[in-house]
Amino acid sequence: RLGLEDSSLNAVDNIMQRIRELALQADNGTLNASDRQDIRAEIQQHLDSLLQISNTQDSNGEYIFAGSRGHTQPFIANAAGGFLYNGDSGQRLVQIGDGRRIAISDPGSGVFRDIRVGNGTFGVAADAANTGTGVISNGTVTNPAAWVPDTYTITMTAGTSTTYEVRNVANTLLSSGTYQSGAAISFNGIVVDIKGVPANGDRYTIAPAANRDLLTTVQNLANTLDGKGTGTSSTAITQQLNIAIGDLDQSFNHILEKRTHIGSRLNALDSESNMNKDLSLQLQSSLSTLKDTDFAAAALHLNQQLTALQAAYLSFSQIQRLSLFNSL
């Protein structure tokens, strides 16, 4: 069962890599709406495959990602374009040694859901009312100790030169300066940049990263290419594709981490299996020795050894009475 889970997630890895390639391909200014529709159609097919994998069943017909609810289909697409999880958070454990148990399954809630998107720490967004061509990056954390989870707004003011201000929810000014396309904007231990030409009043938001399931992340990407995302301009599409690629990377890393844990458990099972095989061979060898023993010959040999031992003891007793021993 654990091997089936690993092979299933390996298939997820391969699909996610292809979806990322398609997202990068879609982020090309020379593509038209028809081109993006073709890409969206392939992404939708991959999404269907991911949904099928998330509902993988073992040889007994049980869903391996349903937690302890093995007879309940864990993932279902709803009419609103979202995905419901009907499993639970349970894990199946088996005893592999004296007082040692190991999980042979993982619930879908921990594998396909609860994935921290954005860059893993925070996420970005461009205001839907923006009219410029500025696109904000997904950003990085340069000093985790200085990061303060909050919602921050970067506001652009265009004039002779374009300037920016960074404020938190309390409207406290945290950073300001003259805007340069691609230049770092740093505050509270993080760095982002904006490329393009923002218009006066354009705003960008930075907020703590949200949790999202993998299927919805892929569906959001498909929606962007289908014109169902926020904004229809080329700048809005580019922004959403950049965000989607960051979300895909986080999902891919999450699945990779799960596979690493599964690999550790598979190695533990292999080690325990080898130990049990060695013990079995030892027991079989001991049993074979007992079966092959000629008990009559063994008894005769033992009597001969006892007779020799008694003779040696008698000789030593006689020698001990000699004067040489008495003088020592």
CSV table of C-alpha atoms in Angstrom, one decimal:
chain,number,residue,atom,x,y,z
A,1,ARG,CA,0.0,0.0,0.0
A,2,LEU,CA,2.8,2.4,0.8
A,3,GLY,CA,4.5,1.5,-2.5
A,4,LEU,CA,1.2,2.3,-4.3
A,5,GLU,CA,1.1,5.7,-2.6
A,6,ASP,CA,4.7,6.4,-3.6
A,7,SER,CA,4.1,5.5,-7.3
A,8,SER,CA,0.9,7.6,-7.3
A,9,LEU,CA,2.7,10.6,-6.0
A,10,ASN,CA,5.5,10.0,-8.6
A,11,ALA,CA,2.8,10.4,-11.2
A,12,VAL,CA,1.7,13.6,-9.6
A,13,ASP,CA,5.2,14.9,-9.7
A,14,ASN,CA,5.4,14.2,-13.5
A,15,ILE,CA,2.1,15.9,-14.1
A,16,MET,CA,2.9,19.0,-12.0
A,17,GLN,CA,6.2,19.4,-13.9
A,18,ARG,CA,4.3,19.4,-17.2
A,19,ILE,CA,1.7,21.8,-15.9
A,20,ARG,CA,4.5,24.2,-14.9
A,21,GLU,CA,5.9,24.0,-18.3
A,22,LEU,CA,2.5,24.9,-19.8
A,23,ALA,CA,2.2,27.9,-17.4
A,24,LEU,CA,5.6,29.2,-18.5
A,25,GLN,CA,4.6,28.7,-22.1
A,26,ALA,CA,1.3,30.6,-21.5
A,27,ASP,CA,3.3,33.5,-20.1
A,28,ASN,CA,4.4,34.6,-23.5
A,29,GLY,CA,3.3,37.9,-24.8
A,30,THR,CA,3.1,36.7,-28.4
A,31,LEU,CA,0.3,34.2,-27.6
A,32,ASN,CA,-3.3,35.1,-28.4
A,33,ALA,CA,-6.5,34.0,-26.6
A,34,SER,CA,-6.9,30.9,-28.9
A,35,ASP,CA,-3.3,29.8,-28.1
A,36,ARG,CA,-4.0,30.1,-24.4
A,37,GLN,CA,-7.2,28.1,-24.8
A,38,ASP,CA,-5.3,25.2,-26.3
A,39,ILE,CA,-2.9,25.3,-23.3
A,40,ARG,CA,-5.9,25.5,-20.9
A,41,ALA,CA,-7.4,22.4,-22.5
A,42,GLU,CA,-4.3,20.4,-21.8
A,43,ILE,CA,-4.1,21.7,-18.3
A,44,GLN,CA,-7.7,20.7,-17.7
A,45,GLN,CA,-6.8,17.1,-18.9
A,46,HIS,CA,-4.0,17.0,-16.4
A,47,LEU,CA,-6.3,18.3,-13.7
A,48,ASP,CA,-8.7,15.4,-14.4
A,49,SER,CA,-5.7,13.0,-14.1
A,50,LEU,CA,-4.7,14.5,-10.7
A,51,LEU,CA,-8.3,14.1,-9.5
A,52,GLN,CA,-8.2,10.5,-10.6
A,53,ILE,CA,-4.9,9.9,-8.8
A,54,SER,CA,-6.2,11.5,-5.6
A,55,ASN,CA,-8.9,8.9,-5.7
A,56,THR,CA,-6.6,5.9,-6.2
A,57,GLN,CA,-7.8,2.6,-4.9
A,58,ASP,CA,-5.8,-0.4,-3.7
A,59,SER,CA,-6.3,-4.1,-4.7
A,60,ASN,CA,-9.1,-4.3,-2.1
A,61,GLY,CA,-11.0,-1.4,-3.6
A,62,GLU,CA,-10.1,1.0,-0.8
A,63,TYR,CA,-9.2,4.6,-1.4
A,64,ILE,CA,-5.6,5.0,-0.2
A,65,PHE,CA,-5.9,8.8,0.4
A,66,ALA,CA,-9.2,8.7,2.4
A,67,GLY,CA,-7.6,8.3,5.8
A,68,SER,CA,-9.4,5.7,7.8
A,69,ARG,CA,-12.5,6.0,5.6
A,70,GLY,CA,-11.2,3.7,3.0
A,71,HIS,CA,-14.6,3.0,1.4
A,72,THR,CA,-15.4,6.7,0.8
A,73,GLN,CA,-14.2,8.5,-2.3
A,74,PRO,CA,-12.1,11.2,-0.8
A,75,PHE,CA,-12.1,13.9,-3.5
A,76,ILE,CA,-15.1,15.2,-5.5
A,77,ALA,CA,-15.4,18.1,-7.8
A,78,ASN,CA,-18.4,20.3,-7.1
A,79,ALA,CA,-20.5,22.4,-9.4
A,80,ALA,CA,-18.8,25.6,-8.3
A,81,GLY,CA,-15.5,24.5,-9.7
A,82,GLY,CA,-14.0,23.6,-6.3
A,83,PHE,CA,-13.1,20.3,-4.7
A,84,LEU,CA,-14.5,18.6,-1.6
A,85,TYR,CA,-12.6,16.2,0.7
A,86,ASN,CA,-14.7,13.5,2.2
A,87,GLY,CA,-12.0,11.5,3.9
A,88,ASP,CA,-10.5,12.1,7.4
A,89,SER,CA,-7.1,12.7,8.9
A,90,GLY,CA,-6.5,9.1,10.0
A,91,GLN,CA,-3.5,7.0,9.2
A,92,ARG,CA,-3.2,3.2,9.0
A,93,LEU,CA,-0.4,1.7,11.2
A,94,VAL,CA,1.1,-1.7,11.1
A,95,GLN,CA,3.4,-3.4,13.6
A,96,ILE,CA,6.7,-4.3,12.0
A,97,GLY,CA,8.7,-5.3,15.0
A,98,ASP,CA,8.7,-5.6,18.8
A,99,GLY,CA,6.9,-2.5,20.0
A,100,ARG,CA,7.4,-0.7,16.6
A,101,ARG,CA,4.6,0.5,14.3
A,102,ILE,CA,4.8,2.4,11.1
A,103,ALA,CA,2.2,4.3,9.0
A,104,ILE,CA,1.4,2.7,5.7
A,105,SER,CA,-0.9,5.4,4.4
A,106,ASP,CA,-1.3,9.2,4.4
A,107,PRO,CA,-4.6,11.0,4.4
A,108,GLY,CA,-5.5,13.1,1.4
A,109,SER,CA,-5.9,16.1,3.7
A,110,GLY,CA,-2.2,16.1,4.4
A,111,VAL,CA,-1.1,15.2,0.9
A,112,PHE,CA,-3.3,17.2,-1.5
A,113,ARG,CA,-4.7,19.9,0.9
A,114,ASP,CA,-3.2,22.3,3.4
A,115,ILE,CA,-0.5,23.4,1.0
A,116,ARG,CA,1.0,26.8,1.8
A,117,VAL,CA,1.0,28.7,-1.4
A,118,GLY,CA,2.7,32.0,-2.5
A,119,ASN,CA,6.3,31.6,-1.6
A,120,GLY,CA,5.5,29.5,1.5
A,121,THR,CA,5.6,32.6,3.8
A,122,PHE,CA,3.6,35.3,2.0
A,123,GLY,CA,1.6,35.8,-1.1
A,124,VAL,CA,1.2,38.8,-3.4
A,125,ALA,CA,-1.6,40.2,-5.5
A,126,ALA,CA,-2.1,43.2,-7.8
A,127,ASP,CA,-5.3,45.3,-7.3
A,128,ALA,CA,-7.9,44.4,-10.0
A,129,ALA,CA,-8.3,48.2,-10.6
A,130,ASN,CA,-4.7,48.7,-11.6
A,131,THR,CA,-4.3,50.4,-15.0
A,132,GLY,CA,-0.5,50.3,-15.4
A,133,THR,CA,1.8,47.4,-16.6
A,134,GLY,CA,3.5,46.8,-13.3
A,135,VAL,CA,3.8,43.1,-12.2
A,136,ILE,CA,4.9,42.2,-8.7
A,137,SER,CA,7.2,39.2,-8.0
A,138,ASN,CA,6.4,36.4,-5.6
A,139,GLY,CA,9.2,37.8,-3.4
A,140,THR,CA,11.6,36.1,-0.9
A,141,VAL,CA,12.2,36.1,2.8
A,142,THR,CA,15.7,37.5,3.6
A,143,ASN,CA,15.3,37.6,7.4
A,144,PRO,CA,12.7,35.3,8.9
A,145,ALA,CA,13.1,36.8,12.4
A,146,ALA,CA,12.1,40.2,11.0
A,147,TRP,CA,9.1,39.0,9.2
A,148,VAL,CA,5.8,40.2,10.8
A,149,PRO,CA,2.7,38.4,9.4
A,150,ASP,CA,0.3,41.2,8.4
A,151,THR,CA,-1.3,42.6,5.3
A,152,TYR,CA,0.8,45.2,3.5
A,153,THR,CA,0.0,47.6,0.7
A,154,ILE,CA,2.4,49.1,-1.8
A,155,THR,CA,0.9,52.2,-3.4
A,156,MET,CA,2.3,53.9,-6.4
A,157,THR,CA,2.3,57.6,-7.0
A,158,ALA,CA,3.2,58.8,-10.5
A,159,GLY,CA,4.5,62.2,-11.3
A,160,THR,CA,7.8,63.6,-12.5
A,161,SER,CA,9.1,60.3,-11.1
A,162,THR,CA,7.1,57.4,-9.7
A,163,THR,CA,7.4,56.8,-6.0
A,164,TYR,CA,6.1,54.0,-3.7
A,165,GLU,CA,5.0,53.7,-0.1
A,166,VAL,CA,4.6,50.5,1.9
A,167,ARG,CA,2.0,50.6,4.7
A,168,ASN,CA,0.6,48.0,7.0
A,169,VAL,CA,-3.0,47.5,8.1
A,170,ALA,CA,-2.6,50.2,10.7
A,171,ASN,CA,-1.5,52.5,7.9
A,172,THR,CA,2.0,52.8,9.4
A,173,LEU,CA,4.6,53.8,6.8
A,174,LEU,CA,7.2,51.1,6.7
A,175,SER,CA,9.2,51.9,3.5
A,176,SER,CA,9.2,54.4,0.7
A,177,GLY,CA,11.3,55.5,-2.2
A,178,THR,CA,11.6,56.2,-5.9
A,179,TYR,CA,10.3,53.4,-8.0
A,180,GLN,CA,12.6,51.7,-10.5
A,181,SER,CA,11.4,48.7,-12.6
A,182,GLY,CA,12.9,45.5,-11.1
A,183,ALA,CA,14.5,47.2,-8.2
A,184,ALA,CA,14.2,45.6,-4.7
A,185,ILE,CA,11.5,46.9,-2.3
A,186,SER,CA,12.6,45.7,1.1
A,187,PHE,CA,10.9,45.8,4.5
A,188,ASN,CA,10.3,43.6,7.5
A,189,GLY,CA,12.8,40.9,6.4
A,190,ILE,CA,11.3,40.4,2.9
A,191,VAL,CA,12.1,41.6,-0.6
A,192,VAL,CA,9.8,42.0,-3.6
A,193,ASP,CA,10.2,43.8,-6.9
A,194,ILE,CA,7.8,45.2,-9.4
A,195,LYS,CA,8.5,45.3,-13.2
A,196,GLY,CA,6.8,47.4,-15.7
A,197,VAL,CA,5.3,50.9,-15.6
A,198,PRO,CA,2.7,51.2,-12.8
A,199,ALA,CA,0.1,53.9,-13.1
A,200,ASN,CA,-0.7,56.5,-10.5
A,201,GLY,CA,-2.7,54.9,-7.7
A,202,ASP,CA,-1.8,51.3,-8.6
A,203,ARG,CA,-1.7,49.1,-5.6
A,204,TYR,CA,-0.1,45.7,-4.7
A,205,THR,CA,-0.9,43.6,-1.7
A,206,ILE,CA,1.4,41.3,0.4
A,207,ALA,CA,-0.2,39.0,3.0
A,208,PRO,CA,0.6,35.8,4.9
A,209,ALA,CA,0.5,32.8,2.6
A,210,ALA,CA,-2.8,30.9,2.6
A,211,ASN,CA,-3.4,27.2,2.5
A,212,ARG,CA,-4.9,25.7,-0.6
A,213,ASP,CA,-5.4,22.3,-2.1
A,214,LEU,CA,-3.4,21.2,-5.1
A,215,LEU,CA,-6.4,20.7,-7.3
A,216,THR,CA,-7.7,24.2,-6.8
A,217,THR,CA,-4.3,25.6,-7.6
A,218,VAL,CA,-4.4,23.9,-11.0
A,219,GLN,CA,-8.0,24.9,-11.5
A,220,ASN,CA,-7.1,28.5,-10.8
A,221,LEU,CA,-4.4,28.4,-13.5
A,222,ALA,CA,-6.9,26.9,-16.0
A,223,ASN,CA,-9.4,29.7,-15.1
A,224,THR,CA,-6.8,32.3,-15.7
A,225,LEU,CA,-6.2,31.0,-19.3
A,226,ASP,CA,-10.0,30.7,-19.8
A,227,GLY,CA,-10.6,34.4,-18.9
A,228,LYS,CA,-12.2,33.5,-15.6
A,229,GLY,CA,-9.4,35.0,-13.5
A,230,THR,CA,-9.3,38.6,-12.1
A,231,GLY,CA,-8.8,41.0,-15.0
A,232,THR,CA,-8.5,40.2,-18.7
A,233,SER,CA,-5.6,42.5,-19.7
A,234,SER,CA,-2.3,41.0,-20.7
A,235,THR,CA,-0.7,42.6,-17.5
A,236,ALA,CA,-3.4,40.9,-15.3
A,237,ILE,CA,-2.9,37.6,-17.0
A,238,THR,CA,0.9,37.8,-16.7
A,239,GLN,CA,0.5,38.7,-13.0
A,240,GLN,CA,-1.8,35.8,-12.4
A,241,LEU,CA,0.5,33.4,-14.3
A,242,ASN,CA,3.4,34.5,-12.1
A,243,ILE,CA,1.5,33.9,-9.0
A,244,ALA,CA,0.2,30.5,-10.3
A,245,ILE,CA,3.8,29.4,-11.1
A,246,GLY,CA,4.8,30.2,-7.5
A,247,ASP,CA,1.8,28.3,-6.2
A,248,LEU,CA,2.7,25.3,-8.4
A,249,ASP,CA,6.3,25.3,-7.1
A,250,GLN,CA,5.0,25.2,-3.5
A,251,SER,CA,2.7,22.3,-4.4
A,252,PHE,CA,5.5,20.5,-6.1
A,253,ASN,CA,7.8,20.9,-3.1
A,254,HIS,CA,5.0,19.8,-0.8
A,255,ILE,CA,4.5,16.5,-2.8
A,256,LEU,CA,8.3,16.0,-2.9
A,257,GLU,CA,8.5,16.3,0.9
A,258,LYS,CA,5.7,13.8,1.3
A,259,ARG,CA,7.5,11.4,-1.0
A,260,THR,CA,10.7,11.8,1.1
A,261,HIS,CA,8.8,10.8,4.2
A,262,ILE,CA,7.3,7.8,2.3
A,263,GLY,CA,10.7,6.8,1.1
A,264,SER,CA,12.0,6.8,4.7
A,265,ARG,CA,9.2,4.5,5.8
A,266,LEU,CA,9.7,2.2,2.8
A,267,ASN,CA,13.4,1.9,3.8
A,268,ALA,CA,12.4,1.1,7.4
A,269,LEU,CA,10.1,-1.6,6.1
A,270,ASP,CA,12.9,-3.0,4.0
A,271,SER,CA,15.3,-3.0,6.9
A,272,GLU,CA,12.8,-4.7,9.2
A,273,SER,CA,12.0,-7.3,6.5
A,274,ASN,CA,15.7,-8.1,6.1
A,275,MET,CA,16.1,-8.5,9.8
A,276,ASN,CA,13.1,-10.8,9.9
A,277,LYS,CA,14.5,-12.8,7.0
A,278,ASP,CA,17.9,-13.2,8.8
A,279,LEU,CA,16.2,-14.3,12.0
A,280,SER,CA,14.1,-16.8,10.0
A,281,LEU,CA,17.2,-18.3,8.4
A,282,GLN,CA,18.8,-18.6,11.9
A,283,LEU,CA,15.8,-20.4,13.2
A,284,GLN,CA,15.6,-22.7,10.2
A,285,SER,CA,19.3,-23.5,10.6
A,286,SER,CA,18.9,-24.3,14.3
A,287,LEU,CA,15.8,-26.4,13.6
A,288,SER,CA,17.7,-28.2,10.8
A,289,THR,CA,20.6,-28.9,13.2
A,290,LEU,CA,18.2,-30.4,15.8
A,291,LYS,CA,16.4,-32.5,13.1
A,292,ASP,CA,19.8,-33.9,11.8
A,293,THR,CA,21.2,-34.8,15.2
A,294,ASP,CA,21.8,-38.6,16.0
A,295,PHE,CA,20.7,-38.5,19.6
A,296,ALA,CA,22.1,-42.0,20.3
A,297,ALA,CA,25.6,-41.1,19.0
A,298,ALA,CA,25.4,-37.8,20.8
A,299,ALA,CA,24.7,-39.6,24.1
A,300,LEU,CA,27.6,-42.1,23.5
A,301,HIS,CA,29.9,-39.2,22.8
A,302,LEU,CA,28.8,-37.4,26.0
A,303,ASN,CA,29.4,-40.5,28.1
A,304,GLN,CA,32.9,-40.8,26.6
A,305,GLN,CA,33.7,-37.2,27.5
A,306,LEU,CA,32.4,-37.8,31.1
A,307,THR,CA,34.6,-40.9,31.5
A,308,ALA,CA,37.7,-39.1,30.2
A,309,LEU,CA,37.0,-36.2,32.6
A,310,GLN,CA,36.6,-38.6,35.6
A,311,ALA,CA,39.9,-40.3,34.7
A,312,ALA,CA,41.7,-37.0,34.5
A,313,TYR,CA,40.3,-35.9,37.9
A,314,LEU,CA,41.5,-39.2,39.5
A,315,SER,CA,45.0,-38.8,38.0
A,316,PHE,CA,45.2,-35.3,39.4
A,317,SER,CA,44.1,-36.4,42.9
A,318,GLN,CA,46.9,-39.1,42.9
A,319,ILE,CA,49.5,-36.6,41.8
A,320,GLN,CA,48.4,-34.1,44.3
A,321,ARG,CA,49.5,-36.5,47.1
A,322,LEU,CA,53.1,-36.6,45.9
A,323,SER,CA,55.8,-34.7,47.9
A,324,LEU,CA,56.4,-32.2,45.1
A,325,PHE,CA,52.8,-30.9,45.5
A,326,ASN,CA,53.1,-31.0,49.2
A,327,SER,CA,56.2,-28.8,49.2
A,328,LEU,CA,54.6,-26.1,47.1
